[in-house]
CSV table of C-alpha atoms and ligand atoms in Angstrom, one decimal:
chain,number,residue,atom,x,y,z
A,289,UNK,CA,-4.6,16.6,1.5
A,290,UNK,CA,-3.4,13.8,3.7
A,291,UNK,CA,0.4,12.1,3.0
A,292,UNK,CA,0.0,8.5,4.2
A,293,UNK,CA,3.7,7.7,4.7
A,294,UNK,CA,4.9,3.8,5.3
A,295,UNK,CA,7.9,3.4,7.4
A,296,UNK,CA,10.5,0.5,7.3
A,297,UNK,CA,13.7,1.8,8.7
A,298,UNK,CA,14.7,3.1,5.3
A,299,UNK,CA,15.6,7.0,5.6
A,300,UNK,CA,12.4,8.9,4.4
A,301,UNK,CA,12.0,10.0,0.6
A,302,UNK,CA,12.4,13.7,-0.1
A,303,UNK,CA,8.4,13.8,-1.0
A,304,UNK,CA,7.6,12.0,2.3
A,305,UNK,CA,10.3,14.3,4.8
A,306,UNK,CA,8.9,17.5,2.7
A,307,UNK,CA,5.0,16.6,3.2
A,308,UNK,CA,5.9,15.6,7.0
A,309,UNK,CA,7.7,19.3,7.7
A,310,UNK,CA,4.4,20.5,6.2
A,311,UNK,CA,1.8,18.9,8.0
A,312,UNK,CA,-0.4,20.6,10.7
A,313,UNK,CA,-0.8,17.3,12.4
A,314,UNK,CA,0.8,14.1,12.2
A,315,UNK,CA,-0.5,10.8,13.8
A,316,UNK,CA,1.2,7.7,13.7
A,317,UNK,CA,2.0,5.0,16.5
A,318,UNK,CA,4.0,6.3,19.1
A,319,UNK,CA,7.0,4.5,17.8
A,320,UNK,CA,6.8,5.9,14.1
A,321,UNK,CA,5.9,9.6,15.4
A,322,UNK,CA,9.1,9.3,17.3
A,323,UNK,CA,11.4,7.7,14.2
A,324,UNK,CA,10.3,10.8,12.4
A,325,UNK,CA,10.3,13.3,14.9
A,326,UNK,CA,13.0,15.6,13.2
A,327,UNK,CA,10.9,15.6,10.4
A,328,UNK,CA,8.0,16.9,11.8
A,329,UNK,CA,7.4,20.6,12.5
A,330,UNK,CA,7.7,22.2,16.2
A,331,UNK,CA,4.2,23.4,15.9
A,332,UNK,CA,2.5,20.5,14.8
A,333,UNK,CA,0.2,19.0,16.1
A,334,UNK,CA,1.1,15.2,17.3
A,335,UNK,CA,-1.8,12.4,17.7
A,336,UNK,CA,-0.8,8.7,18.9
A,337,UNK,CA,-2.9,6.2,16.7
A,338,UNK,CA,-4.3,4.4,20.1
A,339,UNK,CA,-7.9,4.1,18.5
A,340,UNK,CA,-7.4,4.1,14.8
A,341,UNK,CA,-10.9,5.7,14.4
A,342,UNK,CA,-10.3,8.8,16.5
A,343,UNK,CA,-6.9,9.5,15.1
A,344,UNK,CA,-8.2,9.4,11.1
A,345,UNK,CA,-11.0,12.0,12.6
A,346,UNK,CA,-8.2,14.2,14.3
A,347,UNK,CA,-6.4,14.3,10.6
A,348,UNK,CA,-9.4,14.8,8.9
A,349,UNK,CA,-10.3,17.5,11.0
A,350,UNK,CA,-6.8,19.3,10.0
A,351,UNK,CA,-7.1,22.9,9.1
A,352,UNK,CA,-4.3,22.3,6.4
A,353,UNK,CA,-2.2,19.3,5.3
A,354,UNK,CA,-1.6,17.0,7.5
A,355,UNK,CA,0.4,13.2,7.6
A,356,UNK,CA,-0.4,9.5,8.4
A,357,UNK,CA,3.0,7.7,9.8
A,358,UNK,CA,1.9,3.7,9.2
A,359,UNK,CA,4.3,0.8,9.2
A,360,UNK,CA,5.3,-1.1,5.6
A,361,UNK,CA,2.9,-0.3,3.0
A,362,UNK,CA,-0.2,2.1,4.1
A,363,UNK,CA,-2.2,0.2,1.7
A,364,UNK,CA,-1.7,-3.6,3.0
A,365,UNK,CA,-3.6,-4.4,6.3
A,366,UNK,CA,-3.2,-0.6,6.9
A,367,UNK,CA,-4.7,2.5,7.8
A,368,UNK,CA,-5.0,3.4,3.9
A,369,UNK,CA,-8.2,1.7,4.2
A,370,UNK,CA,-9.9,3.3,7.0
A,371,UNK,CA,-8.9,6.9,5.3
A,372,UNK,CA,-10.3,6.2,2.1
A,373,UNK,CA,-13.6,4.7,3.4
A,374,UNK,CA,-14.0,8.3,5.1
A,375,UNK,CA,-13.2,10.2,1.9
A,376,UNK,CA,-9.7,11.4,2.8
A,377,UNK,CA,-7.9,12.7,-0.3
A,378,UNK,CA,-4.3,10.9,0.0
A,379,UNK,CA,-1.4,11.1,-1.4
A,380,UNK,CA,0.6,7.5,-0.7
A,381,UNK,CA,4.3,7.1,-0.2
A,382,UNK,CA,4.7,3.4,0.2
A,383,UNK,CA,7.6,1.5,2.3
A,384,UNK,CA,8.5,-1.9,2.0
A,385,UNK,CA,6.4,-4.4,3.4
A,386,UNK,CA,7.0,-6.1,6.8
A,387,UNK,CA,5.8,-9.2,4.9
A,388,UNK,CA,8.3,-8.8,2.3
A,389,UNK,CA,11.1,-7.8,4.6
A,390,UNK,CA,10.0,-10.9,6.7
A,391,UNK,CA,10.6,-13.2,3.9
A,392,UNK,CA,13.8,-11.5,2.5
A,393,UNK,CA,15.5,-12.0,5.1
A,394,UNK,CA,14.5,-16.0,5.2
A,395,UNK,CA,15.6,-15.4,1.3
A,396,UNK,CA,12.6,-17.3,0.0
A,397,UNK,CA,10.1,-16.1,-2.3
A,398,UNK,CA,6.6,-15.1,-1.1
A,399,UNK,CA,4.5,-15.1,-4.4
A,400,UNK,CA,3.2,-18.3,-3.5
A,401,UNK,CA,2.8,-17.7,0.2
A,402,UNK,CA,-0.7,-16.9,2.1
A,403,UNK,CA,-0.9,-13.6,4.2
A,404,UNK,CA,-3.1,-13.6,6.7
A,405,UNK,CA,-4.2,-11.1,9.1
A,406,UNK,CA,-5.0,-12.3,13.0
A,407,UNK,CA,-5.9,-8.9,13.9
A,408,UNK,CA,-9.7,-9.8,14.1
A,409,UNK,CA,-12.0,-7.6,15.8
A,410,UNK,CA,-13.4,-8.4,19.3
A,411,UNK,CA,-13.1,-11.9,19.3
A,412,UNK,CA,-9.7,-12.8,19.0
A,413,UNK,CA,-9.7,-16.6,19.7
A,414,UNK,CA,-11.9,-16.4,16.0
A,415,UNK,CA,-8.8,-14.3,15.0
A,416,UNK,CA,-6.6,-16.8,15.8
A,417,UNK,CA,-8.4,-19.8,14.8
A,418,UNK,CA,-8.9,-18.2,11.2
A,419,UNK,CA,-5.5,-17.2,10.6
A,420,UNK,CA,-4.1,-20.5,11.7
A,421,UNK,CA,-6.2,-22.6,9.9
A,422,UNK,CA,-5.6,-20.6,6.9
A,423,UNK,CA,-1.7,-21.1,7.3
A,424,UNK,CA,-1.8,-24.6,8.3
A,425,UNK,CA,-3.6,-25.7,4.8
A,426,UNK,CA,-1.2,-24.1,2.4
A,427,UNK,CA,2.6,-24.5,2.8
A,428,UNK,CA,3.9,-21.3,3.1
A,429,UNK,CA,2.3,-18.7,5.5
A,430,UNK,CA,3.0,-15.4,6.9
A,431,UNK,CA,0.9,-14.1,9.7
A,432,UNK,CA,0.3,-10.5,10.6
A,433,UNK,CA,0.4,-11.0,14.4
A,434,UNK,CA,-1.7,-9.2,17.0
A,435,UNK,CA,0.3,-8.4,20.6
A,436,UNK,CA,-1.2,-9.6,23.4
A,437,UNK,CA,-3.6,-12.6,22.5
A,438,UNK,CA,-2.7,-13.2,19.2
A,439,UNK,CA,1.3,-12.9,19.1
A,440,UNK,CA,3.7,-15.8,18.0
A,441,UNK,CA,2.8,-17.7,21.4
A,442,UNK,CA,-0.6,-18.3,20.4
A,443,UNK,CA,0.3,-19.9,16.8
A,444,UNK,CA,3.9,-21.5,17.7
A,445,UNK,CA,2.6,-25.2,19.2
A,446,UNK,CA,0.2,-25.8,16.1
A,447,UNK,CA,2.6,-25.0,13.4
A,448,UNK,CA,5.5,-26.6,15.2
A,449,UNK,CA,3.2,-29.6,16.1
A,450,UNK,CA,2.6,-29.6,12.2
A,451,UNK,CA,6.3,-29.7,11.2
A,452,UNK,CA,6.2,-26.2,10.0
A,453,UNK,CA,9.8,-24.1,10.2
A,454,UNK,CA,8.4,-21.0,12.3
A,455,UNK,CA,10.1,-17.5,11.8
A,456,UNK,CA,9.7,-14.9,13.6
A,457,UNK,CA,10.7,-11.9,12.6
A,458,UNK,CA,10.5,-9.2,15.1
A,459,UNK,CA,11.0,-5.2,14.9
A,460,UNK,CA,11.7,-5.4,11.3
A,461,UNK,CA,13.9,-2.2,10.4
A,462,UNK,CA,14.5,-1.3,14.0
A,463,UNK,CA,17.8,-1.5,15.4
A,464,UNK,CA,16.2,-4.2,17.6
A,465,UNK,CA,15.0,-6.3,14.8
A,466,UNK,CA,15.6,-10.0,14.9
A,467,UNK,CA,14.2,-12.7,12.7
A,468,UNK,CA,14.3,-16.0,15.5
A,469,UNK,CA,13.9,-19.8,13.6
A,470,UNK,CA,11.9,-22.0,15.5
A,471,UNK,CA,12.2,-25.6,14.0
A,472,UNK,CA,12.0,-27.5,17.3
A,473,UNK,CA,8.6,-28.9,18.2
A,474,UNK,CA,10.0,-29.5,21.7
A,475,UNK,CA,8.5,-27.0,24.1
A,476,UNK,CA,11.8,-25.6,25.1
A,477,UNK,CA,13.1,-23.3,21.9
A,478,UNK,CA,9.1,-22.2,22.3
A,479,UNK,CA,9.8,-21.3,26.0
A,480,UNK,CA,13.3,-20.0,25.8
A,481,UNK,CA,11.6,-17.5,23.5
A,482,UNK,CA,8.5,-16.9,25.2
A,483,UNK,CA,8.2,-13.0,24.8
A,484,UNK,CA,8.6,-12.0,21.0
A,485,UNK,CA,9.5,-8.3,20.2
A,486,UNK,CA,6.1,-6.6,18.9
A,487,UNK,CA,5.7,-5.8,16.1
A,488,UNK,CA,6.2,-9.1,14.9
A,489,UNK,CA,5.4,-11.3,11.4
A,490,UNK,CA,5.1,-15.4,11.8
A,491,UNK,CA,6.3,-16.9,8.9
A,492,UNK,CA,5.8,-20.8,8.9
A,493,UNK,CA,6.8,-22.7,5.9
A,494,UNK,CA,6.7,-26.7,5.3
A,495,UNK,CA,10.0,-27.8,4.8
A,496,UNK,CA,9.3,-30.0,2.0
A,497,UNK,CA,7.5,-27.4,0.2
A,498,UNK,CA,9.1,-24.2,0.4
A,499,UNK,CA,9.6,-23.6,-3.3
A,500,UNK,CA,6.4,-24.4,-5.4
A,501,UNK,CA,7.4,-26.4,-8.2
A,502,UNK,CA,6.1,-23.7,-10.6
A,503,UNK,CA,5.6,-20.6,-10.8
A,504,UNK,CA,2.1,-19.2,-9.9
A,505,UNK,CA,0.1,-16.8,-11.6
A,506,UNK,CA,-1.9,-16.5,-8.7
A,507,UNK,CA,-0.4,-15.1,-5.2
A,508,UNK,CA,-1.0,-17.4,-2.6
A,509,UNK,CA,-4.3,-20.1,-2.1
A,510,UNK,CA,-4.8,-21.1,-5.7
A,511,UNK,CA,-9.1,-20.8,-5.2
A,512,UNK,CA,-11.6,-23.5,-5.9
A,513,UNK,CA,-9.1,-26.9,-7.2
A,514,UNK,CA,-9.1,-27.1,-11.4
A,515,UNK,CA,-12.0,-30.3,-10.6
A,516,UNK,CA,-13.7,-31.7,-7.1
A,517,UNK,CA,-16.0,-34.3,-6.6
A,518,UNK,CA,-13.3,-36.6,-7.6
A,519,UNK,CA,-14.4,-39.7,-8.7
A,520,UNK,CA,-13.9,-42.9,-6.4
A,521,UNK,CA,-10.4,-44.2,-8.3
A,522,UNK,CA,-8.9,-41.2,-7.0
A,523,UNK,CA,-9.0,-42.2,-3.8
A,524,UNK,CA,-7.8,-45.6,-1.4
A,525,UNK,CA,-11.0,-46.6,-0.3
A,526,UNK,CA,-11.6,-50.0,1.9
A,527,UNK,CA,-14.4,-52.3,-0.5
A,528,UNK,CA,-16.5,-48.8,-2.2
A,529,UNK,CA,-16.6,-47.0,1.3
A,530,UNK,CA,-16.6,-43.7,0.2
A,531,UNK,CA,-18.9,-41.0,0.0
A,532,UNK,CA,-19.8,-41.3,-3.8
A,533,UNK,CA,-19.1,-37.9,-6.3
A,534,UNK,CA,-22.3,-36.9,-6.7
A,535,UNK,CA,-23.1,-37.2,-3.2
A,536,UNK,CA,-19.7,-35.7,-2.2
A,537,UNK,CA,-20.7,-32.5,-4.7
A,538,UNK,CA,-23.3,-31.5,-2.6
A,539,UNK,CA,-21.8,-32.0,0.6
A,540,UNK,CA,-19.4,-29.6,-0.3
A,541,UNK,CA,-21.5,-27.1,-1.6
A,542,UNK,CA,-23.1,-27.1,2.2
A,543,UNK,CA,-19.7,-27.5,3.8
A,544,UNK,CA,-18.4,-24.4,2.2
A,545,UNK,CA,-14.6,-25.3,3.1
A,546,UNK,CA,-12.6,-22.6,2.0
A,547,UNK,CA,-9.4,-20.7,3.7
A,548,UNK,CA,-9.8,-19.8,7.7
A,549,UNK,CA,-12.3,-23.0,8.1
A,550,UNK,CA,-12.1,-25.8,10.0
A,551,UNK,CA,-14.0,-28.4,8.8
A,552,UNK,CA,-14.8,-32.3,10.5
A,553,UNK,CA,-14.6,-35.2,8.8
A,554,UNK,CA,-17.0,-37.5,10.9
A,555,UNK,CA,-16.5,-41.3,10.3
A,556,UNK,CA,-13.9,-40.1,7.4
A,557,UNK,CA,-13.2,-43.9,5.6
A,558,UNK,CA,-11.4,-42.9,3.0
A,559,UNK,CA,-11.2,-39.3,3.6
A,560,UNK,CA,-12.4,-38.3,0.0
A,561,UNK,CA,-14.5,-35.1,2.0
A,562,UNK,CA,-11.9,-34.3,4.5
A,563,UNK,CA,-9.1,-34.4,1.7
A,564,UNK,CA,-11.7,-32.4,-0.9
A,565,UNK,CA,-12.2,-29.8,1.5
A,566,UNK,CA,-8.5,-29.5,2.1
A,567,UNK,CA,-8.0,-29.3,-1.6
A,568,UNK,CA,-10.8,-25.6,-1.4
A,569,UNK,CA,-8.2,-24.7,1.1
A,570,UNK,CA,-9.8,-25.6,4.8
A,571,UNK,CA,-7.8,-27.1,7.5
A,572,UNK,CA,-9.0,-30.5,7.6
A,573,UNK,CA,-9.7,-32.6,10.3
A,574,UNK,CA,-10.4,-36.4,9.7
A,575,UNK,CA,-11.7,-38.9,12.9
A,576,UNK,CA,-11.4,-42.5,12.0
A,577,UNK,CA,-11.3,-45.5,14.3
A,578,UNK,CA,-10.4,-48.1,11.6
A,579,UNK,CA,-6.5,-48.0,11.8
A,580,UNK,CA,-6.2,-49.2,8.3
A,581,UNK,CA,-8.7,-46.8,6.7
A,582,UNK,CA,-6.4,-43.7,8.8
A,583,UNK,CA,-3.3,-45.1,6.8
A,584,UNK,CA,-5.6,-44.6,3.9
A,585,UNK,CA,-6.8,-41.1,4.3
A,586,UNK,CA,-3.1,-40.3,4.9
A,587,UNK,CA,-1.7,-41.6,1.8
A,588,UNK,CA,-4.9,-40.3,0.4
A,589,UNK,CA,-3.8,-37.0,1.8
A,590,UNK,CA,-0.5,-37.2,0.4
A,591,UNK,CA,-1.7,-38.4,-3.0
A,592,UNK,CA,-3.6,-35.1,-3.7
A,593,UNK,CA,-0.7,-32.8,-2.0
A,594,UNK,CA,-2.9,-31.9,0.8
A,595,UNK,CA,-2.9,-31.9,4.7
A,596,UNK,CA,-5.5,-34.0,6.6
A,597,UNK,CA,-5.1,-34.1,10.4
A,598,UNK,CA,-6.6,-37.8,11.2
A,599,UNK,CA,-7.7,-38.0,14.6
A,600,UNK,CA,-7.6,-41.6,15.3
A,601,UNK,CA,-9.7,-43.8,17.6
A,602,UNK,CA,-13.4,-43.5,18.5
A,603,UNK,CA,-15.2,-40.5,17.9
A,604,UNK,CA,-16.9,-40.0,20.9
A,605,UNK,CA,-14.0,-39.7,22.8
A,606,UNK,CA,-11.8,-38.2,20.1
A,607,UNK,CA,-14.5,-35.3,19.1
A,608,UNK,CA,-13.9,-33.9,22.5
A,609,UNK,CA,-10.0,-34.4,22.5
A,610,UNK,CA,-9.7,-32.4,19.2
A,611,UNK,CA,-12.2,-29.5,20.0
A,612,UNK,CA,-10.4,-27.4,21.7
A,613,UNK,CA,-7.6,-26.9,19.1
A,614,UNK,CA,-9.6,-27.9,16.3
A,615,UNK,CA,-12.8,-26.2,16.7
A,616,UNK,CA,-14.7,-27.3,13.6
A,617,UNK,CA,-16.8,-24.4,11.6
A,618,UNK,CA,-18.3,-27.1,9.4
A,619,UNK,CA,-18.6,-31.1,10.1
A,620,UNK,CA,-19.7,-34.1,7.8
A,621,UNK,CA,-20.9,-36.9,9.3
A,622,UNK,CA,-20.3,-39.8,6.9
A,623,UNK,CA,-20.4,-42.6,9.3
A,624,UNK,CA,-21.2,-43.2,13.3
A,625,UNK,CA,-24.5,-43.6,15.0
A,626,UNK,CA,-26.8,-41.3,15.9
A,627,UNK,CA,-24.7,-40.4,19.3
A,628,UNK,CA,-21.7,-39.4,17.1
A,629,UNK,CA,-24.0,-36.7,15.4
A,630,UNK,CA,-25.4,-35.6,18.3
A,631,UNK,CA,-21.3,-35.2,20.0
A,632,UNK,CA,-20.7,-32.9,16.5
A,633,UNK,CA,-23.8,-30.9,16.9
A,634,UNK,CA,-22.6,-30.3,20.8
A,635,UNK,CA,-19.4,-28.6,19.1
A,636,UNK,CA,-21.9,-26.1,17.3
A,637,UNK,CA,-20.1,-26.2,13.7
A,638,UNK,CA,-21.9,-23.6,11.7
A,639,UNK,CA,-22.7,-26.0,9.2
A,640,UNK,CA,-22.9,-29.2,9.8
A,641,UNK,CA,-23.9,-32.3,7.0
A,642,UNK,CA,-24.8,-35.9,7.2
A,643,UNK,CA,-25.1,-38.7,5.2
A,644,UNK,CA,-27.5,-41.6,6.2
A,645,UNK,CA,-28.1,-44.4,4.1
A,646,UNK,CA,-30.8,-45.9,6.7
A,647,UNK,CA,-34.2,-44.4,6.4
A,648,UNK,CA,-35.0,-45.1,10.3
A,649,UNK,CA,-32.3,-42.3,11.2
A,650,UNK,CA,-34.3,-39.4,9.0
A,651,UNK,CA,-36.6,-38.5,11.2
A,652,UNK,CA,-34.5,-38.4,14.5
A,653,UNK,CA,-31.5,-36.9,12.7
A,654,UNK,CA,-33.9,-33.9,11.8
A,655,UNK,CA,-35.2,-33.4,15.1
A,656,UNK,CA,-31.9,-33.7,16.6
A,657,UNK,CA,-30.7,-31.0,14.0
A,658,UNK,CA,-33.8,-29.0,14.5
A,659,UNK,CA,-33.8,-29.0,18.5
A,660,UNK,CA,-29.5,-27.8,18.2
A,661,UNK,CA,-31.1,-24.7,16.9
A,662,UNK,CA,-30.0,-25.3,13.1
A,663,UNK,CA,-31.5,-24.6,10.0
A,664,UNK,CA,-32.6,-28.0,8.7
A,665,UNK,CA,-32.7,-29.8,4.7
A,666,UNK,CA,-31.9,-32.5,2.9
A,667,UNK,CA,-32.3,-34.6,0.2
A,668,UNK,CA,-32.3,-37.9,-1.1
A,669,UNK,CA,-29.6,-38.4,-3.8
A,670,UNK,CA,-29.9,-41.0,-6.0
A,671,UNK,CA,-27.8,-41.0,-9.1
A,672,UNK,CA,-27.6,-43.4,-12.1
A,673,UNK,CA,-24.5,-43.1,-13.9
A,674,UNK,CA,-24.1,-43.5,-17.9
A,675,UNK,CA,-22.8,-47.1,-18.2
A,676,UNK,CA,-21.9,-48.9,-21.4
A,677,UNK,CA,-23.9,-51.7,-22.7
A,678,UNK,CA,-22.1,-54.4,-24.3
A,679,UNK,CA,-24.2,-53.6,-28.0
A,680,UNK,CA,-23.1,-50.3,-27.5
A,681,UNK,CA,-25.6,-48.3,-26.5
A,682,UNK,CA,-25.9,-46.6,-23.0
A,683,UNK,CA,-27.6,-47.6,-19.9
A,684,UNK,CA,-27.6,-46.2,-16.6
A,685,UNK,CA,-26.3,-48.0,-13.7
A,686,UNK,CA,-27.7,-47.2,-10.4
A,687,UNK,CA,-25.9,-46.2,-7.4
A,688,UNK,CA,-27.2,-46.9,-3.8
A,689,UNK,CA,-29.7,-43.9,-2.6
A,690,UNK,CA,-28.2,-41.5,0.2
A,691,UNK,CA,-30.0,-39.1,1.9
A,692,UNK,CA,-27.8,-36.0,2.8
A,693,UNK,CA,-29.2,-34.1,5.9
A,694,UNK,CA,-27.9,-30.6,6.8
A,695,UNK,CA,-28.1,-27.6,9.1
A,696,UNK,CA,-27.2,-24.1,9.1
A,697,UNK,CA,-26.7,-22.4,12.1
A,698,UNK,CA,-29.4,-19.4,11.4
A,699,UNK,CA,-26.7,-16.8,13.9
A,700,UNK,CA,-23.5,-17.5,12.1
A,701,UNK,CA,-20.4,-14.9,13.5
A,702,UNK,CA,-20.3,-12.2,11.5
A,703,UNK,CA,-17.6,-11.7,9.3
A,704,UNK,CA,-14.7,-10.2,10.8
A,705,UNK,CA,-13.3,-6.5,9.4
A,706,UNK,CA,-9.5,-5.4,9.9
A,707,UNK,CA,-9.5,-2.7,11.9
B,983,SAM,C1,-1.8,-3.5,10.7
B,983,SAM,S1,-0.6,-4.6,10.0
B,983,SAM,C2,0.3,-3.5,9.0
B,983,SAM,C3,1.1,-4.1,7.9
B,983,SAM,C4,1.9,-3.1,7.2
B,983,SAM,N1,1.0,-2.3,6.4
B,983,SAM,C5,3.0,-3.7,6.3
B,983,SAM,O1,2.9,-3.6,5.1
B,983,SAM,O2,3.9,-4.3,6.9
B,983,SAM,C6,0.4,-4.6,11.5
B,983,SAM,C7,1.2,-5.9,11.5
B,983,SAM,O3,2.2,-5.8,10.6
B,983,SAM,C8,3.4,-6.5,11.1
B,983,SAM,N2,4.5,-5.5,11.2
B,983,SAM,C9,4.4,-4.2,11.0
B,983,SAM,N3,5.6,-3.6,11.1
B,983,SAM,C10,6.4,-4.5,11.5
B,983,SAM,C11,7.8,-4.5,11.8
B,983,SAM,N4,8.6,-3.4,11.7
B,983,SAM,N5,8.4,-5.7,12.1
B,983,SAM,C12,7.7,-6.8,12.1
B,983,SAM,N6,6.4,-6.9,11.8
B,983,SAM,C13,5.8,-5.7,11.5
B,983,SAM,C14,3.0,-7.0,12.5
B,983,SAM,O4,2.5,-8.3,12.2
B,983,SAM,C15,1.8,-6.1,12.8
B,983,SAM,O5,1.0,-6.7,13.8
């Protein structure tokens, strides 16, 4: 039997101090075999979780019981996981959470916040990426930091750029802990407090948002939106530019914006896509050149309680500007020439979707598609929608045929595992 025991500064439990002085061999990070030390018999053997996957062999090698020292719950981002998927027989003594510390000591409720993990495996610029796009779409966000490339340094200028109020709560249950506000986009509160105490949590919250106005039944990103493919009157749009419902519908269904994406808005007009996908819970990046139409995807934006970033000015230049913050993992390319889908493609979204109402740009757009490596379809969508007639009966009123183009890049990154 193995005793997974969370730690969080509280004094140990009877069951977890009596199943410690028991154990053959006890492994834990260096700092949690050392909080427990008097706990844990003379003869024991010790193991420092360095490499998660050799220390869960060590304790599963155990001739007789033996512990697991993790920190907050064992069975939240923890090594509970790892044990179980060998077939370790636990027993669980759970501590507090640092998530849940993190936000009691902000005193604001976290059943409607995200949590998201940047401890991605191997590449951690992905890790990083996904966990900040994931906070940045929903207003309240705790991150479970990495040390080294993907601490508080490498999230602070994107939420404070975004208004957010940054936390950062550091050592939780230590003697050293301290929970630091960082509400000042200006670089100096980020470089006065340029090395955070690890282990850390990030919590960011949008200041206008902190307390949902109800109660959810649902912890944190609320899933697909109650309806999409909104119809046109729910959006500003400058004389019917707008990518139309049923067109819309599809281009989402091959955009596949959800939370920890990054998805383009090529040539946005009103924004209905950009604002859509925001709504399934990607970070969404609009790029409009039409200063009017950019005040329109905003209050767009802000109609439907979500967060667009517009990128204004021309998207050639602006493409490249935005890529290396906002490195896209799908694009939709609603308007610009041919150039301006060629510039997305060079940013290799994994998916990437446009919409041509000109029959000339077919042909090239699916060699252009085809040569970037991608996957290639499309379709020609060409709805009629039920109409009244003024005797009554129905009729069907034809909308303007679009043909959607898309590719999939056939190597997408894997899926990333918590260690
Ligand atoms: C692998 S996750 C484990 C989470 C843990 N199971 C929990 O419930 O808190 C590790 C991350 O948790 C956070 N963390 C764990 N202990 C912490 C502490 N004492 N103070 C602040 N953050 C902590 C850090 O973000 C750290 O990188």
């Amino acid at each position: 039997m193995i005793t997974v025991i969370g730690l969080d500064g509280a004094p140990l439990t009877d069951r977890a101090a009596a199943a410690l002085s028991a154990a053959v061999c006890v492994a834990g990070a260096r700092r949690h075999l050392d909080a427990a030390a008097e706990h844990i018999a003379a003869g024991a053997e010790r193991v420092p979780i360095g490499d998660l996957a050799a220390a869960t062999e060590a304790v599963l090698a155990a001739r007789g019981p033996s512990a697991v020292l993790a920190s907050g719950d064992p069975g939240f981002f923890g090594v509970l996981r790892s044990l179980r998927e060998r077939g370790a027989e636990v027993e669980v003594v759970p501590a507090v959470s640092s998530v849940a510390t993190a936000f009691a000591r902000i005193g604001l409720p976290w059943d409607d916040a995200v949590v998201v993990s940047a401890h991605g495996r191997g590449d951690s610029g992905r890790g990083v990426r996904r966990a900040l796009a994931a906070a940045l779409a929903h207003p309240k966000a705790a991150i479970l930091t990495a040390p080294g490339t993907a601490g508080p340094e490498a999230f602070l200028p994107e939420l404070l750029r975004a208004g957010r109020e940054v936390h950062v709560a550091q050592r939780l249950g230590s003697a050293e802990e301290r929970v630091t506000r960082v509400a000042d986009a200006g670089a100096g509160a980020v470089a006065a407090e340029r090395s955070w105490a690890a282990p850390n949590v990030v919590v960011a919250v949008d200041p206008a948002r902190a307390i949902a106005p109800t109660m959810a039944w649902l912890p944190g990103h609320q899933g697909a939106p109650s309806n999409w493919a909104l119809a046109e009157e729910r959006f500003e749009h400058r004389a019917s530019l707008i990518t139309k419902p049923e067109v819309r519908a599809l281009a989402l269904a091959r955009l596949a914006p959800r939370p920890g994406t990054v998805v383009w808005d090529v040539g946005a007009g009103s924004g209905s896509v950009a604002v859509e996908c925001a709504r399934f819970g990607a970070r969404a990046v609009a790029f409009e050149r039409n200063p009017e139409d950019c005040a329109r995807i905003r209050a767009n934006a802000r109609a439907h309680g979500t967060e667009v970033e517009v990128c204004e000015g021309d998207a050639a230049g602006a493409l490249d500007a935005a890529a290396a913050r906002l490195a896209p993992d799908a694009a939709f390319v609603g308007g610009g020439d041919d150039a301006v889908a060629a510039a997305v493609c060079a940013h290799r979204p994994e998916r990437i979707v446009v919409a041509l109402a000109s029959l000339d740009r077919i042909r090239p757009l699916h060699d252009l598609l085809t040569s970037a490596g991608y996957t290639v379809g499309g379709s020609q969508m060409q709805a009629s929608r039920l109409a009244d007639l003024p005797n009554g009966s129905l009729r069907l009123a034809a909308a303007n045929p679009v043909t959607l183009l898309w590719g999939a890049d056939p190597t997408p990154s894997r899926p990333e595992r918590h260690r």
